[in-house]
PDB file of C-alpha atoms in Angstrom:
ATOM      1  CA  UNK T 204       0.000   0.000   0.000  1.00  0.00           C
ATOM      2  CA  UNK T 205       1.258   3.458  -0.893  1.00  0.00           C
ATOM      3  CA  UNK T 206       2.300   5.417   2.178  1.00  0.00           C
ATOM      4  CA  UNK T 207       1.076   8.890   3.057  1.00  0.00           C
ATOM      5  CA  UNK T 208       4.633  10.197   2.691  1.00  0.00           C
ATOM      6  CA  UNK T 209       4.997   8.838  -0.827  1.00  0.00           C
ATOM      7  CA  UNK T 210       1.624  10.272  -1.845  1.00  0.00           C
ATOM      8  CA  UNK T 211       2.652  13.624  -0.426  1.00  0.00           C
ATOM      9  CA  UNK T 212       5.982  13.511  -2.284  1.00  0.00           C
ATOM     10  CA  UNK T 213       4.238  12.587  -5.529  1.00  0.00           C
ATOM     11  CA  UNK T 214       1.771  15.448  -5.116  1.00  0.00           C
ATOM     12  CA  UNK T 215       4.615  17.864  -4.404  1.00  0.00           C
ATOM     13  CA  UNK T 216       6.438  16.770  -7.551  1.00  0.00           C
ATOM     14  CA  UNK T 217       3.292  17.239  -9.642  1.00  0.00           C
ATOM     15  CA  UNK T 218       2.719  20.710  -8.227  1.00  0.00           C
ATOM     16  CA  UNK T 219       6.319  21.786  -8.834  1.00  0.00           C
ATOM     17  CA  UNK T 220       6.313  20.186 -12.270  1.00  0.00           C
ATOM     18  CA  UNK T 221       3.102  21.921 -13.262  1.00  0.00           C
ATOM     19  CA  UNK T 222       1.144  18.718 -13.949  1.00  0.00           C
ATOM     20  CA  UNK T 223      -1.228  19.041 -10.989  1.00  0.00           C
ATOM     21  CA  UNK T 224      -4.435  20.439 -12.479  1.00  0.00           C
ATOM     22  CA  UNK T 225      -6.426  21.370  -9.377  1.00  0.00           C
ATOM     23  CA  UNK T 226      -6.271  24.425  -7.134  1.00  0.00           C
ATOM     24  CA  UNK T 227      -4.435  23.947  -3.863  1.00  0.00           C
ATOM     25  CA  UNK T 228      -3.725  25.818  -0.638  1.00  0.00           C
ATOM     26  CA  UNK T 229      -0.411  27.064   0.716  1.00  0.00           C
ATOM     27  CA  UNK T 230       0.109  28.747   4.072  1.00  0.00           C
ATOM     28  CA  UNK T 231       2.848  31.106   5.189  1.00  0.00           C
ATOM     29  CA  UNK T 232       2.443  32.279   8.754  1.00  0.00           C
ATOM     30  CA  UNK T 233      -0.808  34.236   8.967  1.00  0.00           C
ATOM     31  CA  UNK T 234      -1.480  34.057   5.219  1.00  0.00           C
ATOM     32  CA  UNK T 235      -3.425  31.366   3.356  1.00  0.00           C
ATOM     33  CA  UNK T 236      -3.080  31.293  -0.429  1.00  0.00           C
ATOM     34  CA  UNK T 237      -5.255  29.761  -3.134  1.00  0.00           C
ATOM     35  CA  UNK T 238      -2.939  28.668  -5.945  1.00  0.00           C
ATOM     36  CA  UNK T 239      -3.251  27.267  -9.455  1.00  0.00           C
ATOM     37  CA  UNK T 240       0.485  26.643  -9.628  1.00  0.00           C
ATOM     38  CA  UNK T 241       3.724  27.383  -7.793  1.00  0.00           C
ATOM     39  CA  UNK T 242       3.892  30.826  -9.415  1.00  0.00           C
ATOM     40  CA  UNK T 243       0.161  31.355  -9.908  1.00  0.00           C
ATOM     41  CA  UNK T 244      -1.495  32.734  -6.772  1.00  0.00           C
ATOM     42  CA  UNK T 245      -5.205  33.418  -7.184  1.00  0.00           C
ATOM     43  CA  UNK T 246      -6.187  34.725  -3.765  1.00  0.00           C
ATOM     44  CA  UNK T 247      -4.872  35.361  -0.267  1.00  0.00           C
ATOM     45  CA  UNK T 248      -6.569  35.418   3.123  1.00  0.00           C
ATOM     46  CA  UNK T 249      -5.203  36.721   6.390  1.00  0.00           C
ATOM     47  CA  UNK T 250      -6.097  33.956   8.834  1.00  0.00           C
ATOM     48  CA  UNK T 251      -6.302  36.324  11.808  1.00  0.00           C
ATOM     49  CA  UNK T 252      -8.638  38.654   9.877  1.00  0.00           C
ATOM     50  CA  UNK T 253     -10.356  36.581   7.166  1.00  0.00           C
ATOM     51  CA  UNK T 254     -12.696  39.372   6.026  1.00  0.00           C
ATOM     52  CA  UNK T 255      -9.875  41.817   5.275  1.00  0.00           C
ATOM     53  CA  UNK T 256      -8.887  42.737   1.732  1.00  0.00           C
ATOM     54  CA  UNK T 257      -5.130  42.220   1.606  1.00  0.00           C
ATOM     55  CA  UNK T 258      -4.466  42.756  -2.104  1.00  0.00           C
ATOM     56  CA  UNK T 259      -4.288  46.288  -3.518  1.00  0.00           C
ATOM     57  CA  UNK T 260      -6.448  45.576  -6.546  1.00  0.00           C
ATOM     58  CA  UNK T 261      -9.229  44.064  -4.394  1.00  0.00           C
ATOM     59  CA  UNK T 262      -9.253  47.178  -2.222  1.00  0.00           C
ATOM     60  CA  UNK T 263      -9.339  49.370  -5.339  1.00  0.00           C
ATOM     61  CA  UNK T 264     -12.319  47.464  -6.737  1.00  0.00           C
ATOM     62  CA  UNK T 265     -14.397  48.581  -3.771  1.00  0.00           C
ATOM     63  CA  UNK T 266     -14.065  52.181  -4.982  1.00  0.00           C
ATOM     64  CA  UNK T 267     -17.356  51.635  -6.813  1.00  0.00           C
ATOM     65  CA  UNK T 268     -18.947  52.438  -3.438  1.00  0.00           C
ATOM     66  CA  UNK T 269     -17.982  56.058  -4.037  1.00  0.00           C
ATOM     67  CA  UNK T 270     -20.713  56.171  -6.689  1.00  0.00           C
ATOM     68  CA  UNK T 271     -23.254  53.961  -4.897  1.00  0.00           C
ATOM     69  CA  UNK T 272     -22.578  53.201  -1.255  1.00  0.00           C
ATOM     70  CA  UNK T 273     -25.818  51.249  -0.825  1.00  0.00           C
ATOM     71  CA  UNK T 274     -26.074  48.774  -3.712  1.00  0.00           C
ATOM     72  CA  UNK T 275     -29.083  46.497  -3.519  1.00  0.00           C
ATOM     73  CA  UNK T 276     -27.866  43.734  -5.847  1.00  0.00           C
ATOM     74  CA  UNK T 277     -24.296  42.677  -6.569  1.00  0.00           C
ATOM     75  CA  UNK T 278     -23.086  39.998  -8.969  1.00  0.00           C
ATOM     76  CA  UNK T 279     -19.519  38.690  -8.841  1.00  0.00           C
ATOM     77  CA  UNK T 280     -17.947  36.786 -11.710  1.00  0.00           C
ATOM     78  CA  UNK T 281     -15.115  34.721 -10.204  1.00  0.00           C
ATOM     79  CA  UNK T 282     -15.030  33.507  -6.606  1.00  0.00           C
ATOM     80  CA  UNK T 283     -11.420  32.489  -5.968  1.00  0.00           C
ATOM     81  CA  UNK T 284     -10.718  32.598  -2.260  1.00  0.00           C
ATOM     82  CA  UNK T 285     -13.796  34.762  -1.771  1.00  0.00           C
ATOM     83  CA  UNK T 286     -12.103  37.926  -0.501  1.00  0.00           C
ATOM     84  CA  UNK T 287     -14.410  40.348  -2.308  1.00  0.00           C
ATOM     85  CA  UNK T 288     -17.496  38.205  -1.720  1.00  0.00           C
ATOM     86  CA  UNK T 289     -16.804  38.035   2.018  1.00  0.00           C
ATOM     87  CA  UNK T 290     -16.097  41.751   2.251  1.00  0.00           C
ATOM     88  CA  UNK T 291     -19.361  42.634   0.511  1.00  0.00           C
ATOM     89  CA  UNK T 292     -21.257  40.139   2.676  1.00  0.00           C
ATOM     90  CA  UNK T 293     -19.959  41.674   5.903  1.00  0.00           C
ATOM     91  CA  UNK T 294     -19.953  45.369   5.064  1.00  0.00           C
ATOM     92  CA  UNK T 295     -22.997  45.599   2.780  1.00  0.00           C
ATOM     93  CA  UNK T 296     -25.694  43.819   4.809  1.00  0.00           C
ATOM     94  CA  UNK T 297     -28.553  45.254   2.727  1.00  0.00           C
ATOM     95  CA  UNK T 298     -27.185  43.850  -0.530  1.00  0.00           C
ATOM     96  CA  UNK T 299     -28.095  40.554  -2.167  1.00  0.00           C
ATOM     97  CA  UNK T 300     -24.933  38.948  -3.530  1.00  0.00           C
ATOM     98  CA  UNK T 301     -24.412  36.214  -6.114  1.00  0.00           C
ATOM     99  CA  UNK T 302     -20.915  34.862  -6.806  1.00  0.00           C
ATOM    100  CA  UNK T 303     -20.459  32.863 -10.013  1.00  0.00           C
ATOM    101  CA  UNK T 304     -17.549  30.420 -10.243  1.00  0.00           C
ATOM    102  CA  UNK T 305     -16.861  28.036 -13.114  1.00  0.00           C
ATOM    103  CA  UNK T 306     -14.423  25.690 -11.327  1.00  0.00           C
ATOM    104  CA  UNK T 307     -16.045  23.214  -8.889  1.00  0.00           C
ATOM    105  CA  UNK T 308     -12.644  22.555  -7.303  1.00  0.00           C
ATOM    106  CA  UNK T 309     -12.428  26.216  -6.330  1.00  0.00           C
ATOM    107  CA  UNK T 310     -15.909  26.112  -4.806  1.00  0.00           C
ATOM    108  CA  UNK T 311     -14.941  22.950  -2.922  1.00  0.00           C
ATOM    109  CA  UNK T 312     -12.369  25.001  -0.977  1.00  0.00           C
ATOM    110  CA  UNK T 313     -14.860  27.641   0.196  1.00  0.00           C
ATOM    111  CA  UNK T 314     -14.817  26.439   3.814  1.00  0.00           C
ATOM    112  CA  UNK T 315     -11.012  26.727   3.940  1.00  0.00           C
ATOM    113  CA  UNK T 316     -11.400  30.416   3.127  1.00  0.00           C
ATOM    114  CA  UNK T 317     -14.378  30.911   5.472  1.00  0.00           C
ATOM    115  CA  UNK T 318     -16.727  31.905   2.664  1.00  0.00           C
ATOM    116  CA  UNK T 319     -20.229  32.223   4.158  1.00  0.00           C
ATOM    117  CA  UNK T 320     -22.832  29.521   3.645  1.00  0.00           C
ATOM    118  CA  UNK T 321     -25.559  30.291   1.126  1.00  0.00           C
ATOM    119  CA  UNK T 322     -28.475  32.122   2.694  1.00  0.00           C
ATOM    120  CA  UNK T 323     -31.295  34.495   1.749  1.00  0.00           C
ATOM    121  CA  UNK T 324     -28.875  37.200   0.580  1.00  0.00           C
ATOM    122  CA  UNK T 325     -25.771  35.285  -0.527  1.00  0.00           C
ATOM    123  CA  UNK T 326     -25.272  32.445  -3.000  1.00  0.00           C
ATOM    124  CA  UNK T 327     -22.407  30.777  -4.839  1.00  0.00           C
ATOM    125  CA  UNK T 328     -23.363  29.395  -8.244  1.00  0.00           C
ATOM    126  CA  UNK T 329     -21.267  27.042 -10.358  1.00  0.00           C
ATOM    127  CA  UNK T 330     -21.521  28.332 -13.923  1.00  0.00           C
ATOM    128  CA  UNK T 331     -19.547  29.930 -16.703  1.00  0.00           C
ATOM    129  CA  UNK T 332     -19.581  33.651 -15.996  1.00  0.00           C
ATOM    130  CA  UNK T 333     -20.302  34.683 -19.572  1.00  0.00           C
ATOM    131  CA  UNK T 334     -23.173  32.205 -19.900  1.00  0.00           C
ATOM    132  CA  UNK T 335     -24.629  33.297 -16.561  1.00  0.00           C
ATOM    133  CA  UNK T 336     -24.546  36.935 -17.603  1.00  0.00           C
ATOM    134  CA  UNK T 337     -26.093  36.172 -20.992  1.00  0.00           C
ATOM    135  CA  UNK T 338     -29.101  34.619 -19.265  1.00  0.00           C
ATOM    136  CA  UNK T 339     -29.407  37.108 -16.409  1.00  0.00           C
ATOM    137  CA  UNK T 340     -32.710  38.969 -16.444  1.00  0.00           C
ATOM    138  CA  UNK T 341     -32.624  40.830 -13.134  1.00  0.00           C
ATOM    139  CA  UNK T 342     -30.642  44.097 -13.068  1.00  0.00           C
ATOM    140  CA  UNK T 343     -27.702  44.520 -10.699  1.00  0.00           C
ATOM    141  CA  UNK T 344     -26.242  47.696  -9.234  1.00  0.00           C
ATOM    142  CA  UNK T 345     -22.662  46.424  -9.316  1.00  0.00           C
ATOM    143  CA  UNK T 346     -21.041  43.749 -11.464  1.00  0.00           C
ATOM    144  CA  UNK T 347     -17.625  42.835 -10.075  1.00  0.00           C
ATOM    145  CA  UNK T 348     -15.488  40.708 -12.396  1.00  0.00           C
ATOM    146  CA  UNK T 349     -12.322  39.079 -11.042  1.00  0.00           C
ATOM    147  CA  UNK T 350     -12.168  35.874 -13.051  1.00  0.00           C
ATOM    148  CA  UNK T 351      -8.976  34.009 -13.928  1.00  0.00           C
ATOM    149  CA  UNK T 352      -8.096  30.455 -14.825  1.00  0.00           C
ATOM    150  CA  UNK T 353      -4.627  28.962 -15.241  1.00  0.00           C
ATOM    151  CA  UNK T 354      -4.143  30.834 -18.501  1.00  0.00           C
ATOM    152  CA  UNK T 355      -5.473  34.216 -17.432  1.00  0.00           C
ATOM    153  CA  UNK T 356      -8.874  35.794 -18.093  1.00  0.00           C
ATOM    154  CA  UNK T 357     -11.166  33.018 -19.393  1.00  0.00           C
ATOM    155  CA  UNK T 358     -11.700  33.007 -23.149  1.00  0.00           C
ATOM    156  CA  UNK T 359     -15.483  33.093 -22.689  1.00  0.00           C
ATOM    157  CA  UNK T 360     -15.090  36.619 -21.294  1.00  0.00           C
ATOM    158  CA  UNK T 361     -12.826  37.750 -24.134  1.00  0.00           C
ATOM    159  CA  UNK T 362     -15.562  39.016 -26.462  1.00  0.00           C
ATOM    160  CA  UNK T 363     -17.416  42.266 -26.949  1.00  0.00           C
ATOM    161  CA  UNK T 364     -20.643  40.296 -26.379  1.00  0.00           C
ATOM    162  CA  UNK T 365     -19.670  39.706 -22.761  1.00  0.00           C
ATOM    163  CA  UNK T 366     -19.438  43.446 -22.187  1.00  0.00           C
ATOM    164  CA  UNK T 367     -22.657  44.117 -24.068  1.00  0.00           C
ATOM    165  CA  UNK T 368     -24.391  41.664 -21.723  1.00  0.00           C
ATOM    166  CA  UNK T 369     -22.744  43.393 -18.780  1.00  0.00           C
ATOM    167  CA  UNK T 370     -24.153  46.733 -19.910  1.00  0.00           C
ATOM    168  CA  UNK T 371     -27.614  45.232 -20.388  1.00  0.00           C
ATOM    169  CA  UNK T 372     -27.671  43.667 -16.916  1.00  0.00           C
ATOM    170  CA  UNK T 373     -26.746  46.833 -15.030  1.00  0.00           C
ATOM    171  CA  UNK T 374     -29.298  49.080 -13.395  1.00  0.00           C
ATOM    172  CA  UNK T 375     -29.552  52.605 -14.927  1.00  0.00           C
ATOM    173  CA  UNK T 376     -26.728  53.927 -12.741  1.00  0.00           C
ATOM    174  CA  UNK T 377     -25.017  50.564 -12.236  1.00  0.00           C
ATOM    175  CA  UNK T 378     -21.295  49.988 -12.608  1.00  0.00           C
ATOM    176  CA  UNK T 379     -19.051  47.274 -14.017  1.00  0.00           C
ATOM    177  CA  UNK T 380     -15.820  46.854 -12.060  1.00  0.00           C
ATOM    178  CA  UNK T 381     -13.249  44.509 -13.580  1.00  0.00           C
ATOM    179  CA  UNK T 382      -9.780  43.379 -12.630  1.00  0.00           C
ATOM    180  CA  UNK T 383      -7.680  42.969 -15.775  1.00  0.00           C
ATOM    181  CA  UNK T 384      -4.247  41.361 -15.647  1.00  0.00           C
ATOM    182  CA  UNK T 385      -1.921  39.364 -17.861  1.00  0.00           C
ATOM    183  CA  UNK T 386      -0.143  40.056 -21.116  1.00  0.00           C
ATOM    184  CA  UNK T 387      -0.353  43.678 -22.190  1.00  0.00           C
ATOM    185  CA  UNK T 388      -1.990  42.869 -25.522  1.00  0.00           C
ATOM    186  CA  UNK T 389      -4.785  40.962 -23.752  1.00  0.00           C
ATOM    187  CA  UNK T 390      -5.302  43.790 -21.284  1.00  0.00           C
ATOM    188  CA  UNK T 391      -5.562  46.304 -24.103  1.00  0.00           C
ATOM    189  CA  UNK T 392      -8.078  44.097 -25.932  1.00  0.00           C
ATOM    190  CA  UNK T 393     -10.368  44.006 -22.898  1.00  0.00           C
ATOM    191  CA  UNK T 394      -9.997  47.746 -22.365  1.00  0.00           C
ATOM    192  CA  UNK T 395     -10.900  48.328 -26.005  1.00  0.00           C
ATOM    193  CA  UNK T 396     -14.042  46.185 -25.763  1.00  0.00           C
ATOM    194  CA  UNK T 397     -15.140  47.945 -22.574  1.00  0.00           C
ATOM    195  CA  UNK T 398     -14.642  51.387 -24.107  1.00  0.00           C
ATOM    196  CA  UNK T 399     -16.462  50.398 -27.277  1.00  0.00           C
ATOM    197  CA  UNK T 400     -19.494  49.276 -25.245  1.00  0.00           C
ATOM    198  CA  UNK T 401     -19.525  51.852 -22.438  1.00  0.00           C
ATOM    199  CA  UNK T 402     -18.304  54.822 -24.512  1.00  0.00           C
ATOM    200  CA  UNK T 403     -16.858  57.626 -22.387  1.00  0.00           C
ATOM    201  CA  UNK T 404     -18.048  56.297 -19.031  1.00  0.00           C
ATOM    202  CA  UNK T 405     -14.837  54.340 -18.344  1.00  0.00           C
ATOM    203  CA  UNK T 406     -11.912  54.855 -15.969  1.00  0.00           C
ATOM    204  CA  UNK T 407      -8.986  52.394 -16.031  1.00  0.00           C
ATOM    205  CA  UNK T 408      -6.735  52.586 -12.976  1.00  0.00           C
ATOM    206  CA  UNK T 409      -3.330  50.818 -12.997  1.00  0.00           C
ATOM    207  CA  UNK T 410      -2.565  49.102  -9.682  1.00  0.00           C
ATOM    208  CA  UNK T 411       0.371  47.455  -7.945  1.00  0.00           C
ATOM    209  CA  UNK T 412       3.270  47.090 -10.399  1.00  0.00           C
ATOM    210  CA  UNK T 413       1.315  48.490 -13.337  1.00  0.00           C
ATOM    211  CA  UNK T 414       0.768  45.118 -14.999  1.00  0.00           C
ATOM    212  CA  UNK T 415      -2.868  45.006 -14.002  1.00  0.00           C
ATOM    213  CA  UNK T 416      -5.805  47.395 -14.003  1.00  0.00           C
ATOM    214  CA  UNK T 417      -9.062  47.953 -12.215  1.00  0.00           C
ATOM    215  CA  UNK T 418     -11.606  49.262 -14.699  1.00  0.00           C
ATOM    216  CA  UNK T 419     -14.745  51.175 -13.682  1.00  0.00           C
ATOM    217  CA  UNK T 420     -17.455  51.469 -16.343  1.00  0.00           C
ATOM    218  CA  UNK T 421     -20.764  53.182 -15.630  1.00  0.00           C
ATOM    219  CA  UNK T 422     -24.002  52.504 -17.465  1.00  0.00           C
ATOM    220  CA  UNK T 423     -24.917  56.164 -17.024  1.00  0.00           C
ATOM    221  CA  UNK T 424     -24.259  57.779 -20.412  1.00  0.00           C
ATOM    222  CA  UNK T 425     -23.994  61.153 -18.640  1.00  0.00           C
ATOM    223  CA  UNK T 426     -21.339  59.856 -16.246  1.00  0.00           C
ATOM    224  CA  UNK T 427     -19.250  62.803 -15.121  1.00  0.00           C
ATOM    225  CA  UNK T 428     -17.566  62.489 -11.706  1.00  0.00           C
ATOM    226  CA  UNK T 429     -18.033  65.380  -9.312  1.00  0.00           C
ATOM    227  CA  UNK T 430     -14.613  65.270  -7.720  1.00  0.00           C
ATOM    228  CA  UNK T 431     -15.205  67.618  -4.775  1.00  0.00           C
ATOM    229  CA  UNK T 432     -18.346  65.743  -3.790  1.00  0.00           C
ATOM    230  CA  UNK T 433     -16.568  62.380  -4.223  1.00  0.00           C
ATOM    231  CA  UNK T 434     -13.764  63.496  -1.933  1.00  0.00           C
ATOM    232  CA  UNK T 435     -16.285  64.380   0.791  1.00  0.00           C
ATOM    233  CA  UNK T 436     -17.948  61.021   0.211  1.00  0.00           C
ATOM    234  CA  UNK T 437     -14.565  59.308   0.397  1.00  0.00           C
ATOM    235  CA  UNK T 438     -13.783  60.714   3.838  1.00  0.00           C
ATOM    236  CA  UNK T 439     -17.103  59.410   5.135  1.00  0.00           C
ATOM    237  CA  UNK T 440     -16.659  55.978   3.560  1.00  0.00           C
ATOM    238  CA  UNK T 441     -13.115  55.665   4.894  1.00  0.00           C
ATOM    239  CA  UNK T 442     -14.512  55.741   8.404  1.00  0.00           C
ATOM    240  CA  UNK T 443     -17.228  53.217   7.577  1.00  0.00           C
ATOM    241  CA  UNK T 444     -15.228  50.681   5.613  1.00  0.00           C
ATOM    242  CA  UNK T 445     -11.630  51.174   6.706  1.00  0.00           C
ATOM    243  CA  UNK T 446     -10.327  51.567   3.140  1.00  0.00           C
ATOM    244  CA  UNK T 447      -8.361  54.461   1.640  1.00  0.00           C
ATOM    245  CA  UNK T 448     -11.210  56.008  -0.340  1.00  0.00           C
ATOM    246  CA  UNK T 449      -9.623  59.511  -0.548  1.00  0.00           C
ATOM    247  CA  UNK T 450      -6.643  57.892  -2.287  1.00  0.00           C
ATOM    248  CA  UNK T 451      -8.994  56.095  -4.680  1.00  0.00           C
ATOM    249  CA  UNK T 452     -10.619  59.401  -5.598  1.00  0.00           C
ATOM    250  CA  UNK T 453      -7.228  60.878  -6.487  1.00  0.00           C
ATOM    251  CA  UNK T 454      -6.343  57.807  -8.559  1.00  0.00           C
ATOM    252  CA  UNK T 455      -9.670  57.889 -10.391  1.00  0.00           C
ATOM    253  CA  UNK T 456      -9.322  61.611 -11.081  1.00  0.00           C
ATOM    254  CA  UNK T 457      -5.801  61.162 -12.395  1.00  0.00           C
ATOM    255  CA  UNK T 458      -6.916  58.419 -14.802  1.00  0.00           C
ATOM    256  CA  UNK T 459     -10.201  59.983 -15.918  1.00  0.00           C
ATOM    257  CA  UNK T 460     -10.199  61.163 -19.510  1.00  0.00           C
ATOM    258  CA  UNK T 461     -13.657  61.807 -21.015  1.00  0.00           C
ATOM    259  CA  UNK T 462     -12.098  62.095 -24.486  1.00  0.00           C
ATOM    260  CA  UNK T 463     -11.080  58.421 -24.452  1.00  0.00           C
ATOM    261  CA  UNK T 464     -13.879  56.161 -25.558  1.00  0.00           C
TER     262      UNK T 464
END
């Protein structure tokens, strides 16, 4: 009979060699990582504070609250380790939240990342994000997209149709927020599709080392940020949510260009 040590060694070799095709967990002190490979970290959770947003891009994505601090319905495409889902669940108690995840092996790890059980205002659905959005009939106030597989942003999301469905599913003042990362040409393709669909109502903010972006796209065709008001709003939200909203306002203002569309 194969020993536990030999099975562990075989698994380790498969992970290092890149032949292990399921997500796995690594821990380093107070941090728990969801990984698709040795050099492919999908999510991180601080064990001592599991509802915190540790990654800069995840914190930046919450800047949509500057424009609507009381969303009623939120849809998330991509669950990962559930950082954004958990944050919304804790800090937006009036919102109904649906998280869509294509990989059942990712969903199977939800308890390891303390993702809440499904209840009357929170649900995790196994489905392709693009297909889910194509069939969605109910409008949402915020659509948060943070979806990656082992090769980057899933190919089903890499079409203008995905963004047209996103626009259709948003409430009149709703907002698409998307994390874009990977090869520069792929990032630019997604930015181009978003700008083609949402016209001038788009702000793309580079984060971390500049190889990824958080994109904010409003359904409101008359979208024109009122920066002084947003800064006042940011100071209030900083106290409520513990995130650096005044900094987000400055970043959004710096990247806003109504002539790009």
